PDB file of C-alpha atoms and ligand atoms in Angstrom:
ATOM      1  CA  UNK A 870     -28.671 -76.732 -32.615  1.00 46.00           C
ATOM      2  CA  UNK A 871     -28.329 -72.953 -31.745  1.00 49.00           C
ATOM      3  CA  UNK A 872     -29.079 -70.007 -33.944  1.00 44.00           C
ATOM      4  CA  UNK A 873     -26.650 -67.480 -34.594  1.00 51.00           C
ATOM      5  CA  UNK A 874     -28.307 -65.138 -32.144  1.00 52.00           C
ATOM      6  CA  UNK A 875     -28.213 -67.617 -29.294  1.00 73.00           C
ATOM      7  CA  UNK A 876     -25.012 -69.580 -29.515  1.00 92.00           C
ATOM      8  CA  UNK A 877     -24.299 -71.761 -26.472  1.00 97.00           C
ATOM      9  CA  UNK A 878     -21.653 -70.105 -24.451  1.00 98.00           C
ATOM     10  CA  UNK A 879     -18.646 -72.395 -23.010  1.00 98.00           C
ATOM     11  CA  UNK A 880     -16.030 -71.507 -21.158  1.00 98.00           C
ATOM     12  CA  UNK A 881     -13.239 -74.317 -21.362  1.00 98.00           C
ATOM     13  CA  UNK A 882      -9.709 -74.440 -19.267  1.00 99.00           C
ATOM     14  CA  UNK A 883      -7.621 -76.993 -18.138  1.00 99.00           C
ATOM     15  CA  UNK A 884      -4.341 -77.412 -16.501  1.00 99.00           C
ATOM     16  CA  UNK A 885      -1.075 -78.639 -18.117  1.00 98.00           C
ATOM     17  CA  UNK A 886      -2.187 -82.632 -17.792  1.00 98.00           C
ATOM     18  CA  UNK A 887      -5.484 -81.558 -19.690  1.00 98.00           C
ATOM     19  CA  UNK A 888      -3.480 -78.994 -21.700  1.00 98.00           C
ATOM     20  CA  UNK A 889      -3.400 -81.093 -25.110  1.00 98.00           C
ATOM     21  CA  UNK A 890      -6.901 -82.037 -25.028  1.00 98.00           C
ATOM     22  CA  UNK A 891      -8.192 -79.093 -24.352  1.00 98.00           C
ATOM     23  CA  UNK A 892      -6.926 -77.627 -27.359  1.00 98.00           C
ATOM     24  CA  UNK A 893      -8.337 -80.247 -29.141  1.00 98.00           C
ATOM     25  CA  UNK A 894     -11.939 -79.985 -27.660  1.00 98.00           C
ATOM     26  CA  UNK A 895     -11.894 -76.323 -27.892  1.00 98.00           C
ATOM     27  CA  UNK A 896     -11.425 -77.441 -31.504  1.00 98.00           C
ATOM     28  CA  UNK A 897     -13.756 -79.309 -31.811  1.00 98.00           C
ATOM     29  CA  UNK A 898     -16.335 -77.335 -29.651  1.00 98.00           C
ATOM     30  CA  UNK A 899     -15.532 -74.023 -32.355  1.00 97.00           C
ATOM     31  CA  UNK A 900     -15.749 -76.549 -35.317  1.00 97.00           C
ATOM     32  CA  UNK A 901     -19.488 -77.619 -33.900  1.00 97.00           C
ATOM     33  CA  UNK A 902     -20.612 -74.210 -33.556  1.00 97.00           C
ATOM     34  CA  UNK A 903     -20.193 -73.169 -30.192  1.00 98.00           C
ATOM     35  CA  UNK A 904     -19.394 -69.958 -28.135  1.00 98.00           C
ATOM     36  CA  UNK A 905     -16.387 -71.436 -27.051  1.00 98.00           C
ATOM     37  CA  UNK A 906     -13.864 -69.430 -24.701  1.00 98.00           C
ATOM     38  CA  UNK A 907     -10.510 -70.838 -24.155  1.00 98.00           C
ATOM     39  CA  UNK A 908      -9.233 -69.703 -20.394  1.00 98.00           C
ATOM     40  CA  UNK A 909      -5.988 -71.532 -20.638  1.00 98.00           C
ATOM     41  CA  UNK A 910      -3.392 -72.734 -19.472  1.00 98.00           C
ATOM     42  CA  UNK A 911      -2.113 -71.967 -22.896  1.00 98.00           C
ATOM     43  CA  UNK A 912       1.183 -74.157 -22.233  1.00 97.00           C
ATOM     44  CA  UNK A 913       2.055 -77.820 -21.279  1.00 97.00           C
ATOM     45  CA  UNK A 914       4.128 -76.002 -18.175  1.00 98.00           C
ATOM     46  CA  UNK A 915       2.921 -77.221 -14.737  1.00 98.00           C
ATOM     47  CA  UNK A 916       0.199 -74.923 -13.311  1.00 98.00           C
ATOM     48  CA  UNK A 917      -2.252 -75.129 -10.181  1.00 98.00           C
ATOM     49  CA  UNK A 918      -5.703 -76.956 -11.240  1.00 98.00           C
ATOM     50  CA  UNK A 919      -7.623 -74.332  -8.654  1.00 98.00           C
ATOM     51  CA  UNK A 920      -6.662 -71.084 -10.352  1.00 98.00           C
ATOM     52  CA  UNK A 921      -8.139 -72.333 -13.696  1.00 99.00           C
ATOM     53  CA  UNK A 922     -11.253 -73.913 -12.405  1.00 99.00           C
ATOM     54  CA  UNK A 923     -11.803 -70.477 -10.631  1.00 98.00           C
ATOM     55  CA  UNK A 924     -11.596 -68.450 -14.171  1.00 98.00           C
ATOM     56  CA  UNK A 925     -13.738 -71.114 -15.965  1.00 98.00           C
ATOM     57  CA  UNK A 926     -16.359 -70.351 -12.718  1.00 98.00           C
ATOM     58  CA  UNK A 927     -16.098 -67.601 -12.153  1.00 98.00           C
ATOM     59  CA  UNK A 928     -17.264 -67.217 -16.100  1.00 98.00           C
ATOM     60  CA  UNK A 929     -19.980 -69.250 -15.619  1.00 98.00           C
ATOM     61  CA  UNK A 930     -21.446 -67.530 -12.822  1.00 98.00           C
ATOM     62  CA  UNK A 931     -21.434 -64.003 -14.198  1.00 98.00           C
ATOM     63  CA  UNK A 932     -22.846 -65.535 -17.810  1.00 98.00           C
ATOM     64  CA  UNK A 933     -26.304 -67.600 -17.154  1.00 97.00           C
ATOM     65  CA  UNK A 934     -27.327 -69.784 -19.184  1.00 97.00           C
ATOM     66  CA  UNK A 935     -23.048 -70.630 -20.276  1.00 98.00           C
ATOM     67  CA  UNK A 936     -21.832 -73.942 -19.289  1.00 98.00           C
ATOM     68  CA  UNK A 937     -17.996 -74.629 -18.531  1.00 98.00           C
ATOM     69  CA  UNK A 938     -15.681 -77.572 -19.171  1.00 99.00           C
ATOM     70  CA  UNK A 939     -12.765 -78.338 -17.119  1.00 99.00           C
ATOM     71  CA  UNK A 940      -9.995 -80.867 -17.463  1.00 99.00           C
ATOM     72  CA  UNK A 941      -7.245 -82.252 -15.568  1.00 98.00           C
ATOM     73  CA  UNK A 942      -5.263 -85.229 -15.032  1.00 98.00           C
ATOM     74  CA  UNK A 943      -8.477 -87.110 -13.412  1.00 98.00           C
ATOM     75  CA  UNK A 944     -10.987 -84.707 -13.076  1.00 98.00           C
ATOM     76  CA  UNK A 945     -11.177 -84.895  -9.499  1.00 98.00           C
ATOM     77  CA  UNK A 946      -9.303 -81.870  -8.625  1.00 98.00           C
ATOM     78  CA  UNK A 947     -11.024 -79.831 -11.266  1.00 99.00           C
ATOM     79  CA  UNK A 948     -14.699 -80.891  -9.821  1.00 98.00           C
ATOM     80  CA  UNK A 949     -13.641 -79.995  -6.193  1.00 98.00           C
ATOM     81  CA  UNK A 950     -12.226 -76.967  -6.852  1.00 98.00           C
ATOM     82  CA  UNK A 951     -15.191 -75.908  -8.878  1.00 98.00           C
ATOM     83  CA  UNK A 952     -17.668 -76.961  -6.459  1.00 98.00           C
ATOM     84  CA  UNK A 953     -16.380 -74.894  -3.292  1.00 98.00           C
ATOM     85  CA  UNK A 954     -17.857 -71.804  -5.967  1.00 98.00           C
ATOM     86  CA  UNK A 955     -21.477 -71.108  -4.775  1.00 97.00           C
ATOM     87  CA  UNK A 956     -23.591 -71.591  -7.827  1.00 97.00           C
ATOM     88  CA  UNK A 957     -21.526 -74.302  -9.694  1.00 98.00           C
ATOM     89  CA  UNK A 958     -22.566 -77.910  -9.602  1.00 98.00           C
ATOM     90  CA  UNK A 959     -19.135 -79.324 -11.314  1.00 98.00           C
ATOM     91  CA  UNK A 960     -19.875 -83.147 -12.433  1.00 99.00           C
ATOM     92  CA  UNK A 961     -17.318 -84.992 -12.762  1.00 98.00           C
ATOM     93  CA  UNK A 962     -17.800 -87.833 -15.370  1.00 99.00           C
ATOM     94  CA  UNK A 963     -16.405 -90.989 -17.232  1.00 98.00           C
ATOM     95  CA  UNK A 964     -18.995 -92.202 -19.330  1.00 98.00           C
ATOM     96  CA  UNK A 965     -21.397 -90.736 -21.550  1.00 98.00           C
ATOM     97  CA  UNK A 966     -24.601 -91.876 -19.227  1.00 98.00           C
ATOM     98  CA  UNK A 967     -22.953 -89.153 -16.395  1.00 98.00           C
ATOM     99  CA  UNK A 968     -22.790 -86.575 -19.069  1.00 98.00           C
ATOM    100  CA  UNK A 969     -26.507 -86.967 -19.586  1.00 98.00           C
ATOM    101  CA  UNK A 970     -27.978 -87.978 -16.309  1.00 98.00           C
ATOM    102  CA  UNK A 971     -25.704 -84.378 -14.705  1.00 98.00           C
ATOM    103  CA  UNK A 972     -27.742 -82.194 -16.529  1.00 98.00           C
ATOM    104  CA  UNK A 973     -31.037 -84.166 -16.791  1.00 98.00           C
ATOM    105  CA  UNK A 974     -30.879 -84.729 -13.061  1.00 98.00           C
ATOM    106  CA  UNK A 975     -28.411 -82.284 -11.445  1.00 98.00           C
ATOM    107  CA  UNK A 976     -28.914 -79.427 -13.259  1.00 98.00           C
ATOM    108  CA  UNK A 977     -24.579 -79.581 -13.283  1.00 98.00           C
ATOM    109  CA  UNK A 978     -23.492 -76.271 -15.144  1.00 98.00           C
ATOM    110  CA  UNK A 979     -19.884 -77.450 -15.503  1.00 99.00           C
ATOM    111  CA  UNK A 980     -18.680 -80.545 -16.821  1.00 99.00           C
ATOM    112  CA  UNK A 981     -15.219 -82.282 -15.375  1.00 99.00           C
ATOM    113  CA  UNK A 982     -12.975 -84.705 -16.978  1.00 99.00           C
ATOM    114  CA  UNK A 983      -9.843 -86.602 -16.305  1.00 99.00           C
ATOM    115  CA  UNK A 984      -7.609 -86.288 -19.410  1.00 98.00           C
ATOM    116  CA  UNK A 985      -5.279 -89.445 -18.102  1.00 98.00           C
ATOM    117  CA  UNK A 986      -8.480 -91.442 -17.172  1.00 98.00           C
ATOM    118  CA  UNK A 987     -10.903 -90.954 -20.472  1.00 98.00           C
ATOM    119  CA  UNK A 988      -9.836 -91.869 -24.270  1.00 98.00           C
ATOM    120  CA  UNK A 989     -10.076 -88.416 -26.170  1.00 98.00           C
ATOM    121  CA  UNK A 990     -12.987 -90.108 -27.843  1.00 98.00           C
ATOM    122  CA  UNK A 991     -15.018 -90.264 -24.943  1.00 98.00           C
ATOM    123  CA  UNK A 992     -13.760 -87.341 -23.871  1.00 98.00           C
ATOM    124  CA  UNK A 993     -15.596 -85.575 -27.232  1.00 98.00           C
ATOM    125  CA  UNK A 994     -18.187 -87.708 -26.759  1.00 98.00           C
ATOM    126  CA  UNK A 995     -19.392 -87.296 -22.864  1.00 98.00           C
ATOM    127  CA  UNK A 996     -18.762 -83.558 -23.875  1.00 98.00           C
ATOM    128  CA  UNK A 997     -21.309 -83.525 -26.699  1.00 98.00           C
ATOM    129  CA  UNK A 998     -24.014 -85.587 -24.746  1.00 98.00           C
ATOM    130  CA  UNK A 999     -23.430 -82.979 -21.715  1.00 98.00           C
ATOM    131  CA  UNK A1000     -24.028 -79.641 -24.492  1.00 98.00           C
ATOM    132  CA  UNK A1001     -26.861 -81.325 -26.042  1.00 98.00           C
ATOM    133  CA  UNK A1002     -28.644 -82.588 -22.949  1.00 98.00           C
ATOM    134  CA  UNK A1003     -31.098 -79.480 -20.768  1.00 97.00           C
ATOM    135  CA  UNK A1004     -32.377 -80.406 -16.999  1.00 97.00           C
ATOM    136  CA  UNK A1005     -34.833 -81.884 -16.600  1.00 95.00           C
ATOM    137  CA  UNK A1006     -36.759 -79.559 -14.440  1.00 83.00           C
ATOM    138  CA  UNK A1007     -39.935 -81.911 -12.579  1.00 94.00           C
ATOM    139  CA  UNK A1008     -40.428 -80.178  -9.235  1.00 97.00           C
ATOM    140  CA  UNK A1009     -38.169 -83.615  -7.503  1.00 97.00           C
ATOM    141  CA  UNK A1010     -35.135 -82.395  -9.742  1.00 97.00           C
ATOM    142  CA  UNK A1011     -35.447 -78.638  -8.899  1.00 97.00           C
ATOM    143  CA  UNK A1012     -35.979 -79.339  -5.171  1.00 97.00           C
ATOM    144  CA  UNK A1013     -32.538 -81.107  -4.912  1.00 97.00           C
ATOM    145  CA  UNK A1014     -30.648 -79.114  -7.227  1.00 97.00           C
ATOM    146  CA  UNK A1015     -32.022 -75.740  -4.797  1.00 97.00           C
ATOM    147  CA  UNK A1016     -31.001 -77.938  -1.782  1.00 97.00           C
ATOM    148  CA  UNK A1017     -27.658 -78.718  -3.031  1.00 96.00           C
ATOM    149  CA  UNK A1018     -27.889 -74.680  -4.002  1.00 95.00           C
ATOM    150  CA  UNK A1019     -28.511 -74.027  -0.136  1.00 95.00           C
ATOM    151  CA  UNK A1020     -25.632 -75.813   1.069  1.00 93.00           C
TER     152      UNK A1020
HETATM  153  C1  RB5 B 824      -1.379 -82.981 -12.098  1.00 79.33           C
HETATM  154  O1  RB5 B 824      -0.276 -83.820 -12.053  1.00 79.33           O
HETATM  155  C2  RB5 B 824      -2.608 -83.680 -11.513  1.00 79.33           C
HETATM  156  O2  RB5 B 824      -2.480 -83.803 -10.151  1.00 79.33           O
HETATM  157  C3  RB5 B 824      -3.842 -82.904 -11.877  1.00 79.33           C
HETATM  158  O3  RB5 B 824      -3.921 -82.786 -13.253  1.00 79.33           O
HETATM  159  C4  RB5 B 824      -5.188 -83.496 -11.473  1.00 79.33           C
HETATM  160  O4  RB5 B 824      -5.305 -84.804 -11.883  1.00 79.33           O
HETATM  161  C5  RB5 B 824      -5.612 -83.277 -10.095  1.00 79.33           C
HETATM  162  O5  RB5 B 824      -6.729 -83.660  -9.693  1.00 79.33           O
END
């Protein structure tokens, strides 16, 4: 999908309730032949969702073009933690139609999931729809995605 030159970066973090499956995406992610950076938590210990959302962000925003991936327990906490950073749209998704439709539509440069709420399958799957999917960019889509941007 990407040549060597231009591998797609991801930055990928989750706290201790996304802590197993994030090792395994990050996995999978290297295996596919991504850029993948792992930003931890690096233990099943209980941590604070916020402070890893921030690193995975804060990543994204000082890379363009990378993409980030963020897991906790549901997801929620994850998306709006992410979201109060200007220049993220975090999406937070449970099927693989979301994963599409929040870059086609959205323009969503970080991807959230809920590690208790989606089967590790769909988790891999909503994952690789969201990499291989690019925004749409019709003049509607980037209108609202500059709104949201203006917020
Ligand atoms: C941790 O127990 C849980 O609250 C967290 O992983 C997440 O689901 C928060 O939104």
């Amino acid at each position: 999908m990407f040549g060597d030159k231009e591998k797609q970066l991801v930055y990928i973090g989750s706290d201790h309730a996304g802590f197993k499956m994030k090792e395994q995406l990050h996995k999978h992610l290297q295996e596919a032949g991504f850029d993948a950076t792992d930003l931890g938590t690096f233990t099943e210990d209980s941590c604070d969702y916020p402070d890893i959302a921030r690193e995975v962000s804060e990543k994204v925003k000082e890379h363009e073009g990378s993409l980030g991936i963020l897991m906790c327990g549901t997801g929620i906490g994850m998306s709006m933690a992410a979201n109060k950073m200007r220049g993220i749209r975090a999406a937070m998704v449970t099927d693989e139609n979301m994963a599409e439709m929040s870059r086609k539509h959205n323009n969503a440069n970080v991807l959230c999931m809920g590690a208790r709420i989606s089967t590790p399958e769909m988790i891999v799957k909503m994952t690789d729809k969201f990499l291989a999917t690019t925004f749409d960019s019709e003049e509607r889509h980037a209108r609202r995605v500059q709104k949201i941007d203006e917020l």
